[in-house]
Coordinates of C-alpha atoms in Angstrom, one line a residue:
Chain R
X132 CA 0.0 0.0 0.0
X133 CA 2.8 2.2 1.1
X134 CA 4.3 1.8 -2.7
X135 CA 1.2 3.1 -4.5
X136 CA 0.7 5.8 -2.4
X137 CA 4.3 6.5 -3.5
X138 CA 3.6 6.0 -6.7
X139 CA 0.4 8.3 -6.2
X140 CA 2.6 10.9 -5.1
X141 CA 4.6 11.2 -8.2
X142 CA 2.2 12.6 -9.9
X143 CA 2.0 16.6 -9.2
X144 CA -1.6 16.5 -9.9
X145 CA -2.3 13.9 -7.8
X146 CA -0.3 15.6 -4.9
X147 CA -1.9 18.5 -5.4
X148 CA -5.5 16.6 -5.7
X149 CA -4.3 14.6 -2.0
X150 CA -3.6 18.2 -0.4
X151 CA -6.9 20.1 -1.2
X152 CA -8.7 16.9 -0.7
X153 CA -7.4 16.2 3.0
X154 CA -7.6 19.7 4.0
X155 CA -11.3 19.8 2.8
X156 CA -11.8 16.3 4.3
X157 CA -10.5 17.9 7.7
X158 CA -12.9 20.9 7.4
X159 CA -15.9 19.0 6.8
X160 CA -15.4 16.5 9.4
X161 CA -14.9 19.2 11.7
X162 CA -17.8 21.5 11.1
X163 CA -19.6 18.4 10.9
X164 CA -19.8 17.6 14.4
X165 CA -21.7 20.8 15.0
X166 CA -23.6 20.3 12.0
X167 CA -24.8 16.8 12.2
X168 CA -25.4 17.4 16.1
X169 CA -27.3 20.8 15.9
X170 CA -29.5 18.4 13.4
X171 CA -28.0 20.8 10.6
X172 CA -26.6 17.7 8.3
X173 CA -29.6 18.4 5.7
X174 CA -28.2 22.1 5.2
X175 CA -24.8 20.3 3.9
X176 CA -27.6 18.5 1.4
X177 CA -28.7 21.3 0.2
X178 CA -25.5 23.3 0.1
X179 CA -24.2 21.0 -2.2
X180 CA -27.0 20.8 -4.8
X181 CA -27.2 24.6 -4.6
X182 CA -23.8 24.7 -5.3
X183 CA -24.1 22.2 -8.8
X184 CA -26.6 24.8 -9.7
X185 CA -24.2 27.5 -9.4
X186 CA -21.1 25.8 -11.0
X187 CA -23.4 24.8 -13.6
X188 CA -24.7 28.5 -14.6
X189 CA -20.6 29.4 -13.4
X190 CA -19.6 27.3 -16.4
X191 CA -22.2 28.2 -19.0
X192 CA -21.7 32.0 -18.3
X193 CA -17.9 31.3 -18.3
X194 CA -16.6 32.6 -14.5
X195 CA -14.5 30.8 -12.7
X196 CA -16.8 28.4 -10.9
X197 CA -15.5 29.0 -7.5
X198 CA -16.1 32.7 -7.5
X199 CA -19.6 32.4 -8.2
X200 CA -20.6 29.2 -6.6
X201 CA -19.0 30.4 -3.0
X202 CA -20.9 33.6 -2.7
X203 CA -23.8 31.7 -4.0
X204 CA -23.7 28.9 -1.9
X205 CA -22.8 31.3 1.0
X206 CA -26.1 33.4 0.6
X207 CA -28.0 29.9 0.1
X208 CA -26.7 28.7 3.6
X209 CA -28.3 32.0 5.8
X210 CA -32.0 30.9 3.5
X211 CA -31.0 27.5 5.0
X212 CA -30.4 28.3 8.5
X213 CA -33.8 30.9 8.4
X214 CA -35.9 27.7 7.1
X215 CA -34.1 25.1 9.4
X216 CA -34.8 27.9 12.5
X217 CA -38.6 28.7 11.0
X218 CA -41.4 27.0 13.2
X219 CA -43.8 28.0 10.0
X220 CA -42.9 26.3 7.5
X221 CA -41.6 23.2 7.6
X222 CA -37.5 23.4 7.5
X223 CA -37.0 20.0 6.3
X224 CA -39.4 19.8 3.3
X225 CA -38.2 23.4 2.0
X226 CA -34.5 22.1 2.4
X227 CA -35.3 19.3 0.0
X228 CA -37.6 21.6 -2.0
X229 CA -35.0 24.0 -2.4
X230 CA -32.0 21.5 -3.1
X231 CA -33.8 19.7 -5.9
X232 CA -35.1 23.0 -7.1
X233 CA -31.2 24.5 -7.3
X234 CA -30.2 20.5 -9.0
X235 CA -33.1 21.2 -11.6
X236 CA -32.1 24.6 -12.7
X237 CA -28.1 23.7 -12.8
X238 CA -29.1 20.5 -15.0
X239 CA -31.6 22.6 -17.1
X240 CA -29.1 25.7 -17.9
X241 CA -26.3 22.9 -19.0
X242 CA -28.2 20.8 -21.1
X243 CA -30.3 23.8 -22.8
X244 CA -26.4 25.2 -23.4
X245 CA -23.1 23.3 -23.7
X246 CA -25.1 19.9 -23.4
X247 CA -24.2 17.2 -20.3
X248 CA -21.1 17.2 -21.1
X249 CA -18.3 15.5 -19.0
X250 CA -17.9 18.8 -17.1
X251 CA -21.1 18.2 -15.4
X252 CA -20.9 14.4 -14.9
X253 CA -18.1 15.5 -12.8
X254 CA -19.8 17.7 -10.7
X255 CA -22.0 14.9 -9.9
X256 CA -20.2 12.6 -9.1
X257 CA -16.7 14.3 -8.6
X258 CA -13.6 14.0 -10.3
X259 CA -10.0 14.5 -8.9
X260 CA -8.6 15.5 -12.8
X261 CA -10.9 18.9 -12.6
X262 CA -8.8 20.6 -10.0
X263 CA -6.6 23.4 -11.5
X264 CA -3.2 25.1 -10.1
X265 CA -5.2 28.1 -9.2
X266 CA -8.0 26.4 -7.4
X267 CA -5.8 24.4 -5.4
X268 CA -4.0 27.4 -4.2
X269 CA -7.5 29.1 -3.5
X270 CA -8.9 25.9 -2.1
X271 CA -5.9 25.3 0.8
X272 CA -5.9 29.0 1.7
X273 CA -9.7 28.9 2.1
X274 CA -9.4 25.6 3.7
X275 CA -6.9 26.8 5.8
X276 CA -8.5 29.4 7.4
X277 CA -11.3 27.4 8.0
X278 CA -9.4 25.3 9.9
X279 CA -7.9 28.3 11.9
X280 CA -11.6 30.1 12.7
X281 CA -12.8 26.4 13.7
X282 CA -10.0 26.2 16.4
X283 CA -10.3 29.6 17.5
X284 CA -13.9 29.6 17.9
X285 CA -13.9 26.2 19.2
X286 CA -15.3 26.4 23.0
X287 CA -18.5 28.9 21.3
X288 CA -19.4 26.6 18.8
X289 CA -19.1 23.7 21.5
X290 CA -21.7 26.2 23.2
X291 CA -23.7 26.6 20.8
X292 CA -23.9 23.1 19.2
X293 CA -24.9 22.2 23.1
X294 CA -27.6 24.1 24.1
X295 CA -28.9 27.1 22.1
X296 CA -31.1 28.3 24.5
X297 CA -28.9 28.2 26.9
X298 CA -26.3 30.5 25.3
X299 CA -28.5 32.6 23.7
X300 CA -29.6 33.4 27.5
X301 CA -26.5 34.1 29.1
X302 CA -25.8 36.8 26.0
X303 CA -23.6 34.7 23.6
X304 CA -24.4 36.0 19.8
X305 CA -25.7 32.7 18.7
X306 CA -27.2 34.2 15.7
X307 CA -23.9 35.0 14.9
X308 CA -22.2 32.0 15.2
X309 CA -25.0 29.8 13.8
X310 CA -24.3 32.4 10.6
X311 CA -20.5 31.6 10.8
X312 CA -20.9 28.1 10.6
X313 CA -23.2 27.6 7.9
X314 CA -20.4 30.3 5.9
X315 CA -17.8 27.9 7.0
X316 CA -19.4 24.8 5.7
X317 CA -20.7 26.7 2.7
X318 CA -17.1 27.4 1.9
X319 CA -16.4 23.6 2.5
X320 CA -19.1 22.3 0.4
X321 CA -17.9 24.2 -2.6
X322 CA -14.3 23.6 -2.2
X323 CA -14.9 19.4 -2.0
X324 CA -17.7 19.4 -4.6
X325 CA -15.4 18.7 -7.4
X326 CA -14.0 16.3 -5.9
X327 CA -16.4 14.5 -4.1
X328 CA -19.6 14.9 -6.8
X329 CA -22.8 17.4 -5.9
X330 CA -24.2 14.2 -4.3
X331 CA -21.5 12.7 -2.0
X332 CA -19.9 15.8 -0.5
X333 CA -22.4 16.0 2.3
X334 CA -20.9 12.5 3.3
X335 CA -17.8 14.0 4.5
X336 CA -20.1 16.3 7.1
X337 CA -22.1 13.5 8.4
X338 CA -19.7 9.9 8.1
X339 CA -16.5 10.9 10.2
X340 CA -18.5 12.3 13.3
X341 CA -21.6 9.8 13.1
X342 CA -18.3 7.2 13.3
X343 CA -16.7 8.7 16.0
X344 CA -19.7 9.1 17.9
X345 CA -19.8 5.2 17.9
X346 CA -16.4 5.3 20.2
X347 CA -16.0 9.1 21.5
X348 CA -18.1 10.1 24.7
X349 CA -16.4 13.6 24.9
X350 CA -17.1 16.5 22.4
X351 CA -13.2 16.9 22.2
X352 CA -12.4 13.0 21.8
X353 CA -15.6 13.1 19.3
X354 CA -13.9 16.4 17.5
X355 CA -10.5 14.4 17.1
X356 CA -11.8 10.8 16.0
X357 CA -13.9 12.9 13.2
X358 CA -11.0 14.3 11.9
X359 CA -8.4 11.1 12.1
X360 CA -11.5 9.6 10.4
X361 CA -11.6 11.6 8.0
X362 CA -8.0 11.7 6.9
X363 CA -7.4 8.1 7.1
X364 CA -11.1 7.4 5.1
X365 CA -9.9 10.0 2.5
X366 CA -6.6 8.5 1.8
X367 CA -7.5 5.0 1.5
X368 CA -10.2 5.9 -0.5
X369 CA -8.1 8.0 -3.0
X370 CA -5.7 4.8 -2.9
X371 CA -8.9 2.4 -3.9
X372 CA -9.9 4.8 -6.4
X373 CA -6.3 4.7 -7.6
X374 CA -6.0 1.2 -8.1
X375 CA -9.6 0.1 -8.9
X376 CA -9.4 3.3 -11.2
X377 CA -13.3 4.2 -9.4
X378 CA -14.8 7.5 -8.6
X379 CA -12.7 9.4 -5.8
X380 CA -16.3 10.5 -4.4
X381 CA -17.6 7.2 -4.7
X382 CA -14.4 5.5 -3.0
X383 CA -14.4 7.6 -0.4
X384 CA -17.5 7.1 1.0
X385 CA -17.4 3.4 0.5
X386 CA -14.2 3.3 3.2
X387 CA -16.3 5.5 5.2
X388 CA -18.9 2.8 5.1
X389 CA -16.7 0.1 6.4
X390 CA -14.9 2.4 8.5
X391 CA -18.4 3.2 10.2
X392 CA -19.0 -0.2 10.7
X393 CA -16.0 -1.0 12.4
X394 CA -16.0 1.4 14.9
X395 CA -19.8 0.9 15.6
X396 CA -18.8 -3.5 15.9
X397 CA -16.1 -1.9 18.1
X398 CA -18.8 0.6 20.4
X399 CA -21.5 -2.1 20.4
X400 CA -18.9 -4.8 22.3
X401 CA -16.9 -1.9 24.7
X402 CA -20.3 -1.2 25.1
X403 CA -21.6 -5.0 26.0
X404 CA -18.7 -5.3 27.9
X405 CA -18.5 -2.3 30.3
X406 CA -22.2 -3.2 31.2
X407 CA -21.2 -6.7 32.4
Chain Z
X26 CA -34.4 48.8 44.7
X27 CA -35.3 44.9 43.9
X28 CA -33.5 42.6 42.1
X29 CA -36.1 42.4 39.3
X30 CA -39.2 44.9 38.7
X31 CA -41.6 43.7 36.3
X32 CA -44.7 46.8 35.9
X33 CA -47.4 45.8 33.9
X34 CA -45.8 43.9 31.6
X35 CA -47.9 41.8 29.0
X36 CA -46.2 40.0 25.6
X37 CA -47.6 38.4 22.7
X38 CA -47.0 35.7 20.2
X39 CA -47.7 36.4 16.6
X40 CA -50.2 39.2 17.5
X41 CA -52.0 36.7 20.3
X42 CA -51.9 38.1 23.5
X43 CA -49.9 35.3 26.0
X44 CA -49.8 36.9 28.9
X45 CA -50.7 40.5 30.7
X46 CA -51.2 42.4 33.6
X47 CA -48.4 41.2 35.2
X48 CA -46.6 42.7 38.4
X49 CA -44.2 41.5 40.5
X50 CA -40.8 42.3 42.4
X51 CA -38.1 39.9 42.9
X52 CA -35.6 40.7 45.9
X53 CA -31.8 39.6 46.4
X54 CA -32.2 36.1 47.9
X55 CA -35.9 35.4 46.9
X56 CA -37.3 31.9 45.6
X57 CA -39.7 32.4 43.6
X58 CA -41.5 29.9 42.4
X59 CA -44.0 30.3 38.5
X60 CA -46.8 28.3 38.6
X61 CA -49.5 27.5 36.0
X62 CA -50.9 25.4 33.8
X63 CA -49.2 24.4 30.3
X64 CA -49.6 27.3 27.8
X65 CA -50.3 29.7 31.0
X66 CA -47.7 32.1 29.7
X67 CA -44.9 30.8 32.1
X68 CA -42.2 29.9 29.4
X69 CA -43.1 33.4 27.9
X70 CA -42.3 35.3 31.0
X71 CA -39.2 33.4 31.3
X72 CA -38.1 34.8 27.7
X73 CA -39.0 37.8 28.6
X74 CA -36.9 37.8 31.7
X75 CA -34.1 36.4 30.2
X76 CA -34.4 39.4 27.5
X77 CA -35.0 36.9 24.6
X78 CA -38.4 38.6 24.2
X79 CA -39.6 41.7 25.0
X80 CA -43.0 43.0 26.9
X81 CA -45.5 44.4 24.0
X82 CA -46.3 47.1 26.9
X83 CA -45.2 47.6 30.2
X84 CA -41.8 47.1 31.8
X85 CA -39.0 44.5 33.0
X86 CA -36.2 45.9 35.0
X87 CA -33.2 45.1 36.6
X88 CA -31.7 46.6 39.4
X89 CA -28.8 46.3 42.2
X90 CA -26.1 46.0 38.7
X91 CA -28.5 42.8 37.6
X92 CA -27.9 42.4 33.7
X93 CA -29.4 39.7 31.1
X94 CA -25.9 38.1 30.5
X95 CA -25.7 37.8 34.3
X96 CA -28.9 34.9 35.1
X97 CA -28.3 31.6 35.0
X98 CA -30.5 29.3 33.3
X99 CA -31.7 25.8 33.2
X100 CA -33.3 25.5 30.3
X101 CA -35.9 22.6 29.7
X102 CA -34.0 19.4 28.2
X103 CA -34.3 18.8 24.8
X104 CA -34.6 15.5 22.9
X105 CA -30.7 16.2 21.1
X106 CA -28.9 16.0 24.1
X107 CA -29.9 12.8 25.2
X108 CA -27.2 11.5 22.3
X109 CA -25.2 14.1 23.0
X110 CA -21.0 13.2 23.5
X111 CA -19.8 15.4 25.8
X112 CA -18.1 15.0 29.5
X113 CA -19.7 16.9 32.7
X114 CA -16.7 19.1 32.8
X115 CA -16.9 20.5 29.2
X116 CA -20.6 21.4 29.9
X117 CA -20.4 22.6 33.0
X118 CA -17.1 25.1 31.3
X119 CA -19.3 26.3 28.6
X120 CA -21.4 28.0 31.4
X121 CA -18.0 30.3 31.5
X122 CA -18.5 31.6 28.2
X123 CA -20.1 34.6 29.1
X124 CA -17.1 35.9 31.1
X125 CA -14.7 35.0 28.5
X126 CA -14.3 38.7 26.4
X127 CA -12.8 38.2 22.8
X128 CA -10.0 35.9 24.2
X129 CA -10.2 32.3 22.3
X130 CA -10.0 30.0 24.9
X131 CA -10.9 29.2 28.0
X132 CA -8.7 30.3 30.9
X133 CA -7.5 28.2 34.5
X134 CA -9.6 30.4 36.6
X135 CA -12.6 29.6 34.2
X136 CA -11.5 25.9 34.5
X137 CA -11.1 26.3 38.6
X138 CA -14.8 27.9 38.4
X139 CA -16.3 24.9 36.5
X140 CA -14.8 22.4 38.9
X141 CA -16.0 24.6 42.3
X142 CA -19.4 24.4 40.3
X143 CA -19.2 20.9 39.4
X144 CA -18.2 20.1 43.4
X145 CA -21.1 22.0 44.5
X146 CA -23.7 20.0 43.0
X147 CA -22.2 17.1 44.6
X148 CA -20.6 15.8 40.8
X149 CA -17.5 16.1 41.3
X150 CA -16.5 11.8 41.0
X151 CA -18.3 12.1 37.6
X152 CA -16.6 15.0 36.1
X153 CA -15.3 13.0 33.0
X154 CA -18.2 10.9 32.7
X155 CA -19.7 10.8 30.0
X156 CA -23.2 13.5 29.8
X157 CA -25.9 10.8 27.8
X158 CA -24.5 7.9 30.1
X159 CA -25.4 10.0 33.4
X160 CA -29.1 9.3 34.9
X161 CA -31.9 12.2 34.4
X162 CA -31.0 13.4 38.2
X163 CA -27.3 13.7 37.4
X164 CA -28.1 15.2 34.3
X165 CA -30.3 18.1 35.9
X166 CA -27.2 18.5 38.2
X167 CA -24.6 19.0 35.4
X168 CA -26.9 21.4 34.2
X169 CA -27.3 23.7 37.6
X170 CA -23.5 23.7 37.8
X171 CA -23.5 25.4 35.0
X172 CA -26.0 27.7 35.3
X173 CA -23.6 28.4 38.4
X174 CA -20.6 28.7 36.6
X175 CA -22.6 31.5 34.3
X176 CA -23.7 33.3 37.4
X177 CA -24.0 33.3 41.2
X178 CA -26.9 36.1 41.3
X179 CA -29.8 35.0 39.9
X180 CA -30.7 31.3 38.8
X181 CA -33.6 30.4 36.4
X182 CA -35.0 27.1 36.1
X183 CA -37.3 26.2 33.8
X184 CA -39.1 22.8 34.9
X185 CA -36.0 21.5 36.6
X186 CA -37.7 18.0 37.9
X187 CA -40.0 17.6 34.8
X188 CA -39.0 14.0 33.8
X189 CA -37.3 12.9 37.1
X190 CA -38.2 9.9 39.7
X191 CA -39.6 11.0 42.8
X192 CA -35.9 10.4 44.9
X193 CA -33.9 12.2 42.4
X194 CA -36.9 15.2 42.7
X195 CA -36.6 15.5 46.7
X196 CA -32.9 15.8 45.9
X197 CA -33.2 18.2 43.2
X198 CA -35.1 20.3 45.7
X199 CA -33.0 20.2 48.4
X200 CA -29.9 21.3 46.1
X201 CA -31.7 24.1 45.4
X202 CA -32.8 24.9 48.5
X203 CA -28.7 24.7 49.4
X204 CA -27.7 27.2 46.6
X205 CA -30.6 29.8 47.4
X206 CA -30.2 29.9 51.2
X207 CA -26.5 28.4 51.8
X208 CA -25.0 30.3 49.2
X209 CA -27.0 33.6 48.4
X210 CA -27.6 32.8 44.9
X211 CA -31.9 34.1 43.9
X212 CA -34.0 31.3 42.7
X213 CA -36.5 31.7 40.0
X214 CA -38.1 28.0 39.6
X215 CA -41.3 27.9 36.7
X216 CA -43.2 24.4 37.5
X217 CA -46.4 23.0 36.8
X218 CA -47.2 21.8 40.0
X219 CA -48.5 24.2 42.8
X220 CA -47.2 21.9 45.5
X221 CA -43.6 22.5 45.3
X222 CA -44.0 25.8 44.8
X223 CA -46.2 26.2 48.3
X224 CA -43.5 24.4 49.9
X225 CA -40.3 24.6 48.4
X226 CA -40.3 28.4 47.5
X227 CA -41.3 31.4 49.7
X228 CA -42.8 33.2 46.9
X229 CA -45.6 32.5 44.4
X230 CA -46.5 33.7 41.3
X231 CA -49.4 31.9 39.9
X232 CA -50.4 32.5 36.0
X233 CA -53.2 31.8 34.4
X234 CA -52.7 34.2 31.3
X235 CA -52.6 36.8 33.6
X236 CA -51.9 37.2 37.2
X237 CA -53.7 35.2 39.1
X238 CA -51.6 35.7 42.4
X239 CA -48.4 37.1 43.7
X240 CA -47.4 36.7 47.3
X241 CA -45.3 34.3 49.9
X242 CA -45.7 31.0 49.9
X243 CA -47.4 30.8 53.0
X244 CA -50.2 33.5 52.1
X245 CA -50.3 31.3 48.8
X246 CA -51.5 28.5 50.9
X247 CA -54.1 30.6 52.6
X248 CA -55.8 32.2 49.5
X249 CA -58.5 31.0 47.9
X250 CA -56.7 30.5 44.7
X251 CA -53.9 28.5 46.5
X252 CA -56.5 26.4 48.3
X253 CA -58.3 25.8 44.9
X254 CA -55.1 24.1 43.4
X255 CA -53.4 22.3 46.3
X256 CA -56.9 20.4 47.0
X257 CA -57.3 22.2 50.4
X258 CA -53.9 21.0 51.9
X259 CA -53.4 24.6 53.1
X260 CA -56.2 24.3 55.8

């Protein structure tokens, strides 16, 4: 294994495809843990569909796809939030109504233009081959600070993720941090989309921390084992998509599968055996 | 000047009228205890005196330095943390928050303030435990600690014993009882049952979409109102 991920790595645009892909792996196991437990993991749903529709009209208007799919998918996330927070309507069918809706239009623009071409096939189901110099360089910075907001704000969004009301009482801005979040995994969604496919990338959210929930008790021990997770599914599921020449968004989530598995076999007997 | 001076106050919910007419004081070291029925307007006035809502007309104010950030609160639990993975100690820390400025993390004094909190409520041998693994009493304790670690004026509990066994409720009680008398600390308790609050606080506010009475607990037990709901226990 250790000789094809050498032989991975002599590639610069598989290198450079392993970078953004495990700092955006990192990222969205992260946020995910607030996500998934604030009952947010739908928003990551619809993120990524709005943001097909976006690339889609990006690449048929001829921007770069990440400049108009971020702010996009950024404004998308606050109409998420507002219908996930609503008590009127019903959050979780406008989510789906609103993700299909953004899916329909990107699919309708594309084929009414340029045709389904491969371009879009790869936005579905994700492609390592589309990433460019330039977006790699955008997508680690990005990624990076990311990663450097999600440390710093760490004990808040613990806070929040928690107990809303309870913060909201004793005067934290929850409002505000529920908003930086959903920017944060916005950003995330759009940065992993080509990689991962429209359709897969809100696995990276909800697999690593639904996994390390099966072992972890703490939030910190949960925050960790998400992000391990989600490294060490990434890279072995670039390596079976390197040898089995599959889908890298496909691949991925199938290690996650068995990588879920294992650790809930391994929760389910710690589990049996404490209680003896 | 008390504590807390509502005048008048009334609030509404999408243009419905919840609640009205109501007036009440709450001194330094008061247990006051919110009864009613469900939907009598009790979880409204808790919003409202948390400043998460404010009165359509009338007034809520704070005195003796009393601000919003400064009450602790115990919310009602909510179905998401019964899976949630976290340890005692990190909830009981997050309850620090509030004092924690712009800096990023959480300082020793913070972490010294959580433990004291954590020791208080009589936790302290399950500090690392995990927070879904603890029973509902320990639970409710974790909680209190943190209200505590947010504040040591003014506590606010909404339904604190709501899904507990009776032994775990006598305790719960009597750990209040601890913090409001032992320890200073003003107790606002909201409950649907007119019992505890007769015996447990020593004042009443009883809401029935408006005011229905506000006294001590003992003229509670003696008015007609009080007699009506605790079955003529107060004779």
């Amino acid at each position: 294994m250790i000789g094809v991920l050498q032989e991975m790595l002599s590639y610069p645009f598989l290198v450079r495809a392993l970078t953004v892909g495990l700092l955006v792996a990192l990222c969205a196991s992260l946020l995910g843990v607030s996500l998934v437990l604030k009952r947010f993991s739908m928003i990551g749903d619809g993120l990524s569909h709005v943001g097909f529709g976006a690339l889609a009209i990006a690449s048929v208007v001829g921007i770069a796809p990440l400049y108009l799919a971020i702010p996009v998918c950024i404004a998308a996330s606050f109409l998420l939030l507002r219908m996930s927070e609503s008590t009127r309507i019903k959050g979780d069918a406008a989510i789906a109504m609103l993700s299909a809706g953004a899916l329909a239009i990107g699919v309708m623009v594309v084929s009414m233009t340029t045709g389904m071409n491969t371009d879009v096939y790869n936005y579905m189901f994700g492609s390592i081959l589309s990433l460019s110099a330039a977006d790699a360089t955008l997508s680690i910075v990005l990624s990076g600070v990311v990663l450097v907001l999600f440390v710093l704000f760490y004990p808040r969004l613990f806070a929040v993720t928690f107990d809303e009301s309870f913060s909201r009482a004793t005067g934290i801005p929850t409002r505000v941090y529920n908003a930086a979040l959903a920017t944060l995994a916005s950003v995330t969604v759009v940065l992993g989309m080509r990689m991962m496919g429209a359709l897969l990338i809100s696995s990276l959210i909800i697999f690593p921390v639904l996994t390390a929930m099966r072992i972890g008790k703490r939030y910190l021990s949960v925050t960790i084992l998400s992000a391990v997770v989600a490294a060490v599914g990434f890279i072995l599921g670039m390596i079976v998509s390197y040898v089995y020449e599959a889908p890298s968004g496909a691949s991925i989530v199938c290690v996650n599968i068995v990588l879920f598995l294992l650790f809930a076999i391994t929760g389910a007997i710690r589990n049996a055996v404490t209680k003896k | 000047m008390s504590l807390i001076q509502v005048n008048n106050a009334a609030f509404r919910y999408d243009g419905k009228e919840v609640v009205s007419e109501l007036n009440f004081e709450v001194e330094h070291c008061d247990y006051l205890c919110i009864v009613g029925e469900n939907g009598s307007g009790k979880s409204t006035l808790v919003k409202g005196l948390l400043g998460l809502k404010t009165p359509y007309s009338g007034s809520i104010t704070f005195g003796e330095g009393l601000t919003a950030r400064q009450i602790g609160y115990l919310p009602q639990q909510k179905e998401s943390q019964r899976d949630f993975p976290a340890s005692v100690q990190e909830v009981v820390l997050s309850g620090t928050l509030n004092s924690m400025g712009i800096r990023p993390f959480y300082t020793r004094a913070q972490r010294n303030n959580a433990l004291t909190q954590i020791e208080r409520v009589g936790m302290l041998q399950h500090k690392n435990a995990a927070f879904r693994e603890l029973s509902g009493g320990q639970q409710q304790r974790a909680l209190l600690a943190r209200a505590l670690a947010a504040t040591q004026k003014l506590l606010i509990l909404d339904e604190p014993i709501a899904s507990l066994d009776p032994v775990a409720t006598a305790d719960m009680y009597h750990l209040i009882e601890e913090i409001n008398k032992h320890h200073g600390v003003t107790v606002i308790m909201v409950s649907h049952d007119p019992h505890a609050a007769a015996h447990e606080a020593n004042h009443v506010l009883h809401l029935e979409h408006q005011q229905l009475f506000f006294g001590t607990a003992s003229d509670y037990r003696k008015s007609d109102i009080g007699k009506r709901f605790l079955g003529g226990e107060g004779r």
